[in-house]
Short mmCIF file of C-alpha atoms and ligand atoms in Angstrom, two decimals:
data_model
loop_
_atom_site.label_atom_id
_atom_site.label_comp_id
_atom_site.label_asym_id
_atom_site.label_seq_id
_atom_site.Cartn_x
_atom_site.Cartn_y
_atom_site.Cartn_z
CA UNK A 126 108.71 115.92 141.26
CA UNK A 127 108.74 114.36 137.89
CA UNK A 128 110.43 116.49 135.48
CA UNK A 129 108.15 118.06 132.69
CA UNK A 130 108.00 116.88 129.18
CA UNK A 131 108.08 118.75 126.40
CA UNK A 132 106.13 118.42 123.45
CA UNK A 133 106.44 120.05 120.08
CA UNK A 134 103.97 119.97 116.96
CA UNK A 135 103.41 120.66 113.33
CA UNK A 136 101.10 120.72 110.28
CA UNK A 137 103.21 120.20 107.15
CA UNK A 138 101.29 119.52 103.79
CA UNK A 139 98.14 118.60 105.99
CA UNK A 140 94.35 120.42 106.64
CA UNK A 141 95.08 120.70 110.54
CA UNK A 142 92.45 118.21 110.96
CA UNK A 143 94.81 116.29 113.27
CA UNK A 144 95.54 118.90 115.41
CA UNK A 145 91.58 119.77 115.44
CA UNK A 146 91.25 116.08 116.83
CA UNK A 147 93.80 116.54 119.12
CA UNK A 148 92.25 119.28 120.93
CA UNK A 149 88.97 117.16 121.01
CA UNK A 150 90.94 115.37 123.97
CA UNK A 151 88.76 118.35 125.58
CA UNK A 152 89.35 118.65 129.13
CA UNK A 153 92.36 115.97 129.17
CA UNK A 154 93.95 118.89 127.81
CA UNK A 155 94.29 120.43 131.61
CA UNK A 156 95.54 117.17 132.49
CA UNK A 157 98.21 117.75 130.14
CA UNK A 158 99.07 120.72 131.35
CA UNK A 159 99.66 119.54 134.48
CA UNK A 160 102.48 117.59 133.19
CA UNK A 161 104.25 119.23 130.15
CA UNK A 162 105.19 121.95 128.02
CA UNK A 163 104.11 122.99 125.07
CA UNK A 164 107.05 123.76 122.50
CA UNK A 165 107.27 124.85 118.77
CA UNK A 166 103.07 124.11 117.96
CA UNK A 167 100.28 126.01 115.74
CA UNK A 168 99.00 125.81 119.70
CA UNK A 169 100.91 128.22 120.75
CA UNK A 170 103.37 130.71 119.14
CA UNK A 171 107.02 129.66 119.69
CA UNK A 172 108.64 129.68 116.14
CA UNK A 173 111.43 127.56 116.81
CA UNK A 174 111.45 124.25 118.24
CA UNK A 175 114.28 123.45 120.92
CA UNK A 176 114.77 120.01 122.87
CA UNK A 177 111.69 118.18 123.20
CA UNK A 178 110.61 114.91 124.25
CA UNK A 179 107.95 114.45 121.51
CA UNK A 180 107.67 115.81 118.69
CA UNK A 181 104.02 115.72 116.66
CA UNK A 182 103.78 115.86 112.97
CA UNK A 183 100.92 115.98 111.36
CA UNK A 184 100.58 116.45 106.98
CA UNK A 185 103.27 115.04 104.63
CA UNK A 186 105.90 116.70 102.77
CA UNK A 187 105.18 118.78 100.07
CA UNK A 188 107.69 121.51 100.10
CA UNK A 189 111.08 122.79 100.76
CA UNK A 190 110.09 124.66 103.80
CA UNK A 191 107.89 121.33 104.48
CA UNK A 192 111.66 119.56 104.75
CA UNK A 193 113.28 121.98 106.87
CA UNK A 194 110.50 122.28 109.60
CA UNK A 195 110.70 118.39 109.50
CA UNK A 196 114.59 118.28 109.78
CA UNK A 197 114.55 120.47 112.82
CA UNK A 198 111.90 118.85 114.50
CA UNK A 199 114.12 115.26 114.10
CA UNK A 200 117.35 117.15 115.23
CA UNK A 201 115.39 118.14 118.17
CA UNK A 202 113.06 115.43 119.59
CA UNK A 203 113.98 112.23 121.14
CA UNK A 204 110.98 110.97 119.79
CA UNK A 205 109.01 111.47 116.42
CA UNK A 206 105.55 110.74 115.76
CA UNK A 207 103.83 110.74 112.45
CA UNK A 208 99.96 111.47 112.94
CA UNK A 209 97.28 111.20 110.36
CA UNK A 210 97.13 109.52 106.86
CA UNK A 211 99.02 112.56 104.99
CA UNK A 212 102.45 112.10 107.30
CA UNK A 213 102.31 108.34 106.95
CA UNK A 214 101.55 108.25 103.51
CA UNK A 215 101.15 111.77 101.47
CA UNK A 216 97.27 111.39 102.06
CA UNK A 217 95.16 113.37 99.99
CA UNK A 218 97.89 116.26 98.99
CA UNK A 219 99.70 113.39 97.18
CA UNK A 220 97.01 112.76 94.93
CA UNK A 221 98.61 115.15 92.88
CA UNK A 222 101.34 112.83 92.49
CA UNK A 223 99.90 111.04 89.40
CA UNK A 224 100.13 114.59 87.51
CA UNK A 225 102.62 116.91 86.46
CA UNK A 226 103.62 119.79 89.07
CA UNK A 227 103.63 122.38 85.96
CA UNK A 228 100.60 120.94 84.64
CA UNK A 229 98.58 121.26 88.44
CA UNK A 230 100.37 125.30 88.80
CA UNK A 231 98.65 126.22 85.04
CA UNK A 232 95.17 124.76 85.89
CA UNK A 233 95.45 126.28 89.24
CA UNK A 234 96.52 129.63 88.72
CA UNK A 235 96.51 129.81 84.73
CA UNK A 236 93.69 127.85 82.77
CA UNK A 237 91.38 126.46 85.69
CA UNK A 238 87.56 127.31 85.91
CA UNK A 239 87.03 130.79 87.67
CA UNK A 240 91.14 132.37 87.80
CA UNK A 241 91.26 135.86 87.12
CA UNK A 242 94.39 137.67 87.13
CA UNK A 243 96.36 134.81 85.98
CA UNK A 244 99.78 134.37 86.89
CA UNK A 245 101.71 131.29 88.66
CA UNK A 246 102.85 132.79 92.52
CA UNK A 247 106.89 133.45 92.65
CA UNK A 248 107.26 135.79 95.36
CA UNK A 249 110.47 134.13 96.47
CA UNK A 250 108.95 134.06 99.88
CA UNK A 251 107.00 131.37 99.03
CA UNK A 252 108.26 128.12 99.66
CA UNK A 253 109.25 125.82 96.95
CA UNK A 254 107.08 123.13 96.03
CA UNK A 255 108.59 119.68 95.56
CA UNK A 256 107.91 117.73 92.21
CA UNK A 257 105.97 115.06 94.38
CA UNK A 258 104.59 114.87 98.18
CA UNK A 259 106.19 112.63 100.41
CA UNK A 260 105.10 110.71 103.46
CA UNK A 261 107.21 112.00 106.57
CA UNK A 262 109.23 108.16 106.30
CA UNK A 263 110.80 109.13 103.15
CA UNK A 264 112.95 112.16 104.64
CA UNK A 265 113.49 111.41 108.19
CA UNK A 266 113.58 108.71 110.42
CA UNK A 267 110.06 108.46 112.18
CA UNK A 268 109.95 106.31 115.80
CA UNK A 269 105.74 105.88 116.10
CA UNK A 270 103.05 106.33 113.59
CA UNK A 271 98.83 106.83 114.56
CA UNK A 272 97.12 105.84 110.99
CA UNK A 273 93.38 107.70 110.09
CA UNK A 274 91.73 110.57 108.95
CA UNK A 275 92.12 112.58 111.66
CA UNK A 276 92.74 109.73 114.28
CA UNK A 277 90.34 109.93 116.98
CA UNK A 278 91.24 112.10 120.15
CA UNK A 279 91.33 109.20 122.34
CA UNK A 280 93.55 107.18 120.06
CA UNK A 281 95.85 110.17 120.01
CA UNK A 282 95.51 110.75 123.91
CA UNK A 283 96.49 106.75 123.97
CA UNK A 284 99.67 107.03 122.73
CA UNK A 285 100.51 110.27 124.11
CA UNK A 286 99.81 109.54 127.61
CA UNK A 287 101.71 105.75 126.90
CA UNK A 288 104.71 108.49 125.60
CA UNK A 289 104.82 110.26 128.64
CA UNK A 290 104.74 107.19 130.52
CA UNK A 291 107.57 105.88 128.94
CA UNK A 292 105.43 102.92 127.84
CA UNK A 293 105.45 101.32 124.57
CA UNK A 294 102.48 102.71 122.69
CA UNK A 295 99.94 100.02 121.55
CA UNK A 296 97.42 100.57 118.97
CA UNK A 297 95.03 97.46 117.89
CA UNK A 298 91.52 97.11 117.40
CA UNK A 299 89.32 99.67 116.59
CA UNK A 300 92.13 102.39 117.19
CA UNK A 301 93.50 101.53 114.28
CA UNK A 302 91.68 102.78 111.27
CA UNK A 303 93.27 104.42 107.58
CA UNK A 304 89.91 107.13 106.92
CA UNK B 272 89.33 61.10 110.40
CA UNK B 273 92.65 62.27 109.47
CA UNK B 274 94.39 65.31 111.25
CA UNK B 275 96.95 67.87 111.29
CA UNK B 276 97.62 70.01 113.83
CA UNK B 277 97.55 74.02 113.53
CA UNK B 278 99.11 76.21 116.06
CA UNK B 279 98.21 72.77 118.10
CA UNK B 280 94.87 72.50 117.51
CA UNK B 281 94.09 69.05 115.93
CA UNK B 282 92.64 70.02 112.35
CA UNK B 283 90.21 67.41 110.99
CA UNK B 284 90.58 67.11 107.12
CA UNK B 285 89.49 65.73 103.87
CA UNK B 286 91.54 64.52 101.04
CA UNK B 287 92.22 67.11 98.90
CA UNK B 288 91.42 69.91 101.32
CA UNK B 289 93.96 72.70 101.24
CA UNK B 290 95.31 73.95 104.80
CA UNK B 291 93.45 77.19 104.43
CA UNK B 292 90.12 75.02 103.68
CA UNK B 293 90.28 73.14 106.68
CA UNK B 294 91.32 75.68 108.81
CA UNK B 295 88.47 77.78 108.07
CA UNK B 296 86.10 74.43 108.41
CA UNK B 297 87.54 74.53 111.61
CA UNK B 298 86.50 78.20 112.00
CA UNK B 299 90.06 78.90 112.38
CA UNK B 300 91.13 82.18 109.66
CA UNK B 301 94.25 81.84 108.02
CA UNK B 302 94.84 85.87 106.37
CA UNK B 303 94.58 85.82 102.54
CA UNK B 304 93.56 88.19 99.98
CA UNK B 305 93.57 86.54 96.85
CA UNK B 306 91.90 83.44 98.00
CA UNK B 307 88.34 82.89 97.63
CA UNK B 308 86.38 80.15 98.76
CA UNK B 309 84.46 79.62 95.14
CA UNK B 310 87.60 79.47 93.03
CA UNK B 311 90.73 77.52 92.48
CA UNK B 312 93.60 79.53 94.13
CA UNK B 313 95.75 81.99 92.49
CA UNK B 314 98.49 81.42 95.40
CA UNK B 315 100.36 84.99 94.40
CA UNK B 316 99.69 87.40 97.36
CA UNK B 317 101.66 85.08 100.09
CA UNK B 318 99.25 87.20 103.17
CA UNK B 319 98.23 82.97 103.74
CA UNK B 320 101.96 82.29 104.67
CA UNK B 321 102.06 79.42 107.63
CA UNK B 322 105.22 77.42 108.32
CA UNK B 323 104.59 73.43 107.52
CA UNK B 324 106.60 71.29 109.16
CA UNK B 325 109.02 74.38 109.70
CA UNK B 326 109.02 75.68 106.15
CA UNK B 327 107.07 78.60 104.73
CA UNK B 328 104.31 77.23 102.25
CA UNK B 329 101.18 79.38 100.59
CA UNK B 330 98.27 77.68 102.78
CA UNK B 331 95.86 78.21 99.96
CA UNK B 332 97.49 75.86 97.39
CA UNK B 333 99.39 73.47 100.04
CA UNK B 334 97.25 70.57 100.77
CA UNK B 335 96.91 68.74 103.99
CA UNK B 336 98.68 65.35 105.18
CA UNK B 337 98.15 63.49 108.16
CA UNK B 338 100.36 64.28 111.22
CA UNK B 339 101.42 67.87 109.56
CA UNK B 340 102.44 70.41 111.73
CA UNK B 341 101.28 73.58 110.76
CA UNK B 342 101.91 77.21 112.37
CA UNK B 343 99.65 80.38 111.34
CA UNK B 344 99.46 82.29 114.26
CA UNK B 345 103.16 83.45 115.77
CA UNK B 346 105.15 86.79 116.50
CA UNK B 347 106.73 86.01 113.16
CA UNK B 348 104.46 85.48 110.89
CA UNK B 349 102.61 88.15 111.66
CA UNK B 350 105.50 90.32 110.68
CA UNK B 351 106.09 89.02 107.61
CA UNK B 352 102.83 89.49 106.92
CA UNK B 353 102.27 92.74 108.03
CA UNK B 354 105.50 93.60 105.75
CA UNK B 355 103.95 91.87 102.61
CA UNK B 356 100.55 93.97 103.16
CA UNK B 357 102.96 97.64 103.21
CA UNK B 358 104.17 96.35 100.31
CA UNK B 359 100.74 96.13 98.65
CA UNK B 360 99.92 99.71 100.02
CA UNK B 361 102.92 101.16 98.54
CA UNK B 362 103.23 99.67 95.06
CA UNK B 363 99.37 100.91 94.43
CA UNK B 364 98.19 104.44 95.20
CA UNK B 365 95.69 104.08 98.67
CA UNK B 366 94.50 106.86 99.98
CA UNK B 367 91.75 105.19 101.86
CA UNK B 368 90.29 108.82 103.25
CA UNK B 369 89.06 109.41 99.88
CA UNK B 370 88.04 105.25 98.45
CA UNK B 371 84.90 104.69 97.90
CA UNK B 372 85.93 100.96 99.34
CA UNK B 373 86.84 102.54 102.48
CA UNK B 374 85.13 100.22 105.55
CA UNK B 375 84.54 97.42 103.26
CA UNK B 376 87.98 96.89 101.86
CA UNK B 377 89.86 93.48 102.38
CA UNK B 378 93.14 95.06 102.14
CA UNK B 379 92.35 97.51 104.75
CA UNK B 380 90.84 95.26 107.05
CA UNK B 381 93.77 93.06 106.85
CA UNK B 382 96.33 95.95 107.83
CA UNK B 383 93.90 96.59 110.76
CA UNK B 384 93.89 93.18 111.67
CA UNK B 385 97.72 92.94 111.35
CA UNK B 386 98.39 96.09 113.30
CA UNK B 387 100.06 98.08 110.42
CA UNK B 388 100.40 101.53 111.47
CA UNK B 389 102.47 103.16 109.01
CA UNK B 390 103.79 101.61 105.02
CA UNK B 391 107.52 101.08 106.43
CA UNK B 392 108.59 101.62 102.67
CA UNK B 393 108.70 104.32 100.14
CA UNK B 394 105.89 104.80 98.26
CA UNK B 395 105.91 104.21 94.38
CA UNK B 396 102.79 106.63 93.80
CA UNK B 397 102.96 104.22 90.41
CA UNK B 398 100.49 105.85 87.16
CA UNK B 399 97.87 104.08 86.09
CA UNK B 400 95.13 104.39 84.04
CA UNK B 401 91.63 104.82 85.59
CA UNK B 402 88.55 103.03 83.51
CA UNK B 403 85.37 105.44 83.43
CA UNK B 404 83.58 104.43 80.57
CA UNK B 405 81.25 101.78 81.89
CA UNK B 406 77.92 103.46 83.10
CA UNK B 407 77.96 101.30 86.07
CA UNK B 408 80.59 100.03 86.85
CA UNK B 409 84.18 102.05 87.61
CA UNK B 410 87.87 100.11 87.33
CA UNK B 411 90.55 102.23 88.91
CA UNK B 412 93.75 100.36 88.79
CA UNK B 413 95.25 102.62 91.10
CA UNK B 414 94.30 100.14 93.67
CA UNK B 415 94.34 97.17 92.30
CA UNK B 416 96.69 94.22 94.02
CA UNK B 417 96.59 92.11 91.26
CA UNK B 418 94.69 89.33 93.09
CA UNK B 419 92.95 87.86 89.63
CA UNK B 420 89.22 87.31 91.50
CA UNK B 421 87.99 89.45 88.61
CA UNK B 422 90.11 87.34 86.35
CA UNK B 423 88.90 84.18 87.69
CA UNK B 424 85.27 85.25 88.04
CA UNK B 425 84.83 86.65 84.43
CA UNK B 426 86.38 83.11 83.41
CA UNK B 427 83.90 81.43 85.32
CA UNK B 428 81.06 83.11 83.85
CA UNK B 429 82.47 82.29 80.38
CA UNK B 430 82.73 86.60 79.71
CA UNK B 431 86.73 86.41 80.02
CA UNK B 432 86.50 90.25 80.54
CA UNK B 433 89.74 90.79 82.45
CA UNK B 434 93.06 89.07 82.39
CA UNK B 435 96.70 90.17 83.86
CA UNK B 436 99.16 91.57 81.26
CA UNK B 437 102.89 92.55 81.47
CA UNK B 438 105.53 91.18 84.10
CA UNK B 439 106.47 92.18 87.82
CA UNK B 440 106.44 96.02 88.70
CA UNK B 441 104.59 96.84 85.18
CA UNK B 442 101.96 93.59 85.70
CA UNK B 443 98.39 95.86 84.88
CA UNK B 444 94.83 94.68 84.59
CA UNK B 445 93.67 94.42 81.26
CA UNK B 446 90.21 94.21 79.54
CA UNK B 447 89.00 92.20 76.53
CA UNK B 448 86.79 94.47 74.43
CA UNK B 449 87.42 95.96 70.96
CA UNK B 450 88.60 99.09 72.56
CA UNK B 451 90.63 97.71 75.82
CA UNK B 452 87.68 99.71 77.81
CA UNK B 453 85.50 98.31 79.85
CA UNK B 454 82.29 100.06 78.70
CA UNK B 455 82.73 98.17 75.34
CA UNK B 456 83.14 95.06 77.06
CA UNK B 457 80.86 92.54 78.09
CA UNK B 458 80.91 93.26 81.49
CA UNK B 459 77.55 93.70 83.44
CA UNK B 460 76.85 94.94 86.91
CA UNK B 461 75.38 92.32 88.36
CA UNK B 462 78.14 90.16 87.22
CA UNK B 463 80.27 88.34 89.88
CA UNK B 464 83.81 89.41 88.41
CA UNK B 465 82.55 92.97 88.97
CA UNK B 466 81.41 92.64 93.03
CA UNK B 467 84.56 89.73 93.87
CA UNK B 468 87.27 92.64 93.88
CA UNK B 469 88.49 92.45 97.69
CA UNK B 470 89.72 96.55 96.97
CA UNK B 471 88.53 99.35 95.72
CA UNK B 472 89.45 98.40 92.07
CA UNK B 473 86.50 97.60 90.38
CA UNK B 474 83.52 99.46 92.40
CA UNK B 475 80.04 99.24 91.21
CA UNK B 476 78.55 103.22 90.61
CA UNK B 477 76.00 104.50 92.64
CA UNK B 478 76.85 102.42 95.74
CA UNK B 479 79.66 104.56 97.11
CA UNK B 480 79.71 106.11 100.16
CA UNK B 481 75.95 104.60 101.09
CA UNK B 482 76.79 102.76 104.03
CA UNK B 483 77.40 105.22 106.94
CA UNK B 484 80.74 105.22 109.11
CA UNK B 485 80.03 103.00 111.81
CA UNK B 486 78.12 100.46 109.80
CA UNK B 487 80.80 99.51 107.13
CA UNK B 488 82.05 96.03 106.55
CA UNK B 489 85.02 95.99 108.81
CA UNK B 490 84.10 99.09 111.33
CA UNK B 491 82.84 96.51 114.35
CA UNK B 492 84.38 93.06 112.90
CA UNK B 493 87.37 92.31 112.06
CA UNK B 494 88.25 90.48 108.75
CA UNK B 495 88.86 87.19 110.57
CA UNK B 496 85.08 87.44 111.89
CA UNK B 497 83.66 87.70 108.60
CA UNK B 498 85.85 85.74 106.85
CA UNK B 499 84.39 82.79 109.40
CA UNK B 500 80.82 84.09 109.36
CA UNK B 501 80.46 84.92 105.36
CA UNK B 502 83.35 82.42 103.84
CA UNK B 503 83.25 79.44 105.51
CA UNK B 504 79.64 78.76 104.48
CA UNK B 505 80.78 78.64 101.11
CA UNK B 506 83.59 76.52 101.03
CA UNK B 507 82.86 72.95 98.86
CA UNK B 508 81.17 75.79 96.88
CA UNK B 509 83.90 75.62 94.14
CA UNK B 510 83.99 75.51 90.93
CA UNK B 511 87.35 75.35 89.93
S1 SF4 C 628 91.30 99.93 98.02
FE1 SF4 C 628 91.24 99.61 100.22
S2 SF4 C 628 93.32 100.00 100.92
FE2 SF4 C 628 93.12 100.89 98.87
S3 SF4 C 628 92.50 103.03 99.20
FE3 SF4 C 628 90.61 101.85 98.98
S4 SF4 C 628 90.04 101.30 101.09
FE4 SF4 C 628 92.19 101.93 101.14
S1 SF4 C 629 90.72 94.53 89.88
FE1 SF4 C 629 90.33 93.80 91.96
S2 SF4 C 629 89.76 91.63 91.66
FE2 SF4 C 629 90.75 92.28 89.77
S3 SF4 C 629 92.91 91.71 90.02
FE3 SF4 C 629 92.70 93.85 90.67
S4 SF4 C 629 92.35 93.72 92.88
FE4 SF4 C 629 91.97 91.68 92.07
S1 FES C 630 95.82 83.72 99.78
FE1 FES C 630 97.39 82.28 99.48
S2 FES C 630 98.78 83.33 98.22
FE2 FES C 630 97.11 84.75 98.37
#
């Protein structure tokens, strides 16, 4: 018997869209199952990621915690995939690029339309945020990348199952799209 | 007739013909982005790249000889291409989910074409200033590339409205009016210089988002199929 693979995944600084597409693989997803593991994922509830074959990342890199969750999920899989427009290139969290971080915390939580209670969050449990977002590149060495907004579930199920296979994954065509 | 070949296909040609003009009389596409079929080339984006003779020339401003032997379509080129379109992704700020060009946007349809998956480099996530004050017509030089079809158009139609200030990594796209906006300029919507931009730089109001997904520009062609169907009829068009 083939041995299993394991398979890890994470939203960073993205909407979970990506992982919403990825369950759209529907019943491929027993297929799947058949065949691997499911590590360190919002899909399940294992905290910590440990060896894995793949690793998933969807959303780009917007804050310290952001940058550990990403280290550990290089240290740990022999192969990293960036999924979605946000991880390949800050997508739409890193429209807030073109302003000033202290200038987006006031009109959020200070001077925007509608706050009451004003006051910028510093519980020190909450992560830092970093002065810019960052596309997943940028901190760690990424091995495959699937480009839209969500990519579509059989896109994603393309290059999975090529993964698994050991193939090289090809996207072309129509499987490649940026929105 | 005289000939060249191209990937070794013999190329018929005029005199004067460029090797992207007879290529795409041929109905053979040679990628390009700030190339246009109407004007006189700009030769600055380099996406036409094709080795002549085996050395790299811009195929929109190199002109055709007889017995030339011309590559476009290899393993290499396409790479450098590919590399020279993440460069234009990263130097701007595209975040095609949320462009109103999205589906209809040469420098999308070009990474598509070239298989880009990811931008390779770090991003610059440069500022620049967006243009609102025109009631119909929007310039947001956040995605500009700097391709001078606006330039070139507005020049044509005797407006001059836009023209290409500063040098290298601070080059921006500036506008002749007494104000430097484009509402005070002479600029009108159903001007040429503000439909030719290939991006989503200068967008006309009102016509975003209209066309659903599915029935975009690019969404079932690729940019080499309309580039053939909707360019090629226009070349000898020129008037440059
Ligand atoms: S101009 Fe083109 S490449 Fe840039 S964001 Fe818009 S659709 Fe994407
Ligand atoms: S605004 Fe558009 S047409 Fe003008 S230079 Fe920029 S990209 Fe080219
Ligand atoms: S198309 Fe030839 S340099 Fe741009």
């Amino acid at each position: 018997m083939k041995p299993r693979v394991r398979i890890a995944t994470t939203s960073l600084a993205g909407c979970f869209g990506c992982h919403m597409s990825f369950m759209d693989i529907d019943e491929r997803l027993l297929a799947l199952a058949e065949i691997a593991d499911f590590d360190r994922s919002p899909l399940g509830d294992v905290k910590r990621c440990e060896r894995c074959d793949i690793g998933i990342v969807e959303g780009g890199v917007c804050n310290a915690e952001n940058v550990e969750v990403l280290r550990e999920f290089r240290r740990h899989c022999k192969i990293l995939v960036a999924v979605g427009a946000c991880a390949i290139n800050g997508g739409i969290p890193a429209l807030r690029n073109r302003y000033d971080l202290g200038d987006c915390l006031e009109e959020a939580f200070l001077t925007g339309i509608g706050v009451t209670d004003p006051k910028i969050p510093g519980d020190p449990e909450l992560p830092l945020l970093l002065d810019k977002v960052h596309p997943i590149h940028e901190v760690v060495k990424v091995d495959y990348a699937i480009p839209g907004c969500p990519p579509s579930a059989d896109t994603l199920w393309t290059v999975l199952t090529a993964l698994i296979a050991g193939d090289e994954p090809q996207l072309s065509g129509e499987s490649i799209r940026y929105d | 007739m005289t000939r060249f070949t191209l990937d070794g296909r013999e190329i018929p040609f005029r005199p004067g013909q460029t090797i992207i003009e007879a290529a795409l009389a041929a109905g053979i596409y040679i990628p390009h982005l700030c190339w246009h079929p109407r004007f006189p080339p700009h030769g600055s984006c380099k996406l036409c790249t094709v080795k002549v003779n085996g050395r790299l020339c811009s195929a929109c401003t190199f002109p055709t000889a007889e017995g030339q032997e011309v590559v476009s379509d290899s393993d290499e080129l396409r790479r450098l291409r590919r590399r020279l379109t993440q460069m234009l992704f990263v130097e701007g700020n595209h975040f095609c989910p949320s462009c109103e060009k999205s589906g209809q946007c040469e420098l999308q349809a070009l990474g598509y074409y070239l298989g880009m998956t990811d931008s390779h480099y770090p991003h610059f996530y440069p500022r620049r200033d967006i243009d609102a004050s025109h009631p119909e017509v929007l310039l947001d030089r956040d995605r500009c590339i700097f391709c001078e079809l606006c330039v070139r158009a507005s020049r044509a139609e005797g407006k001059n409205v836009f023209e290409l200030a500063g040098r290298g990594i601070h080059t921006r796209l500036v506008v002749d009016s007494p104000t430097g906006r484009l509402g005070d300029s002479a600029l009108e919507a159903g001007d040429l210089a503000a439909r030719i931009c290939p991006v989503g730089a200068i967008v006309l109001r009102d016509t975003a988002f209209r066309v659903p997904i599915g029935r975009r520009k690019y969404d079932r062609r690729t940019i080499a199929e309309v580039s053939i169907e909707e360019e090629r009829p226009l070349l000898g068009e020129g008037n440059g």
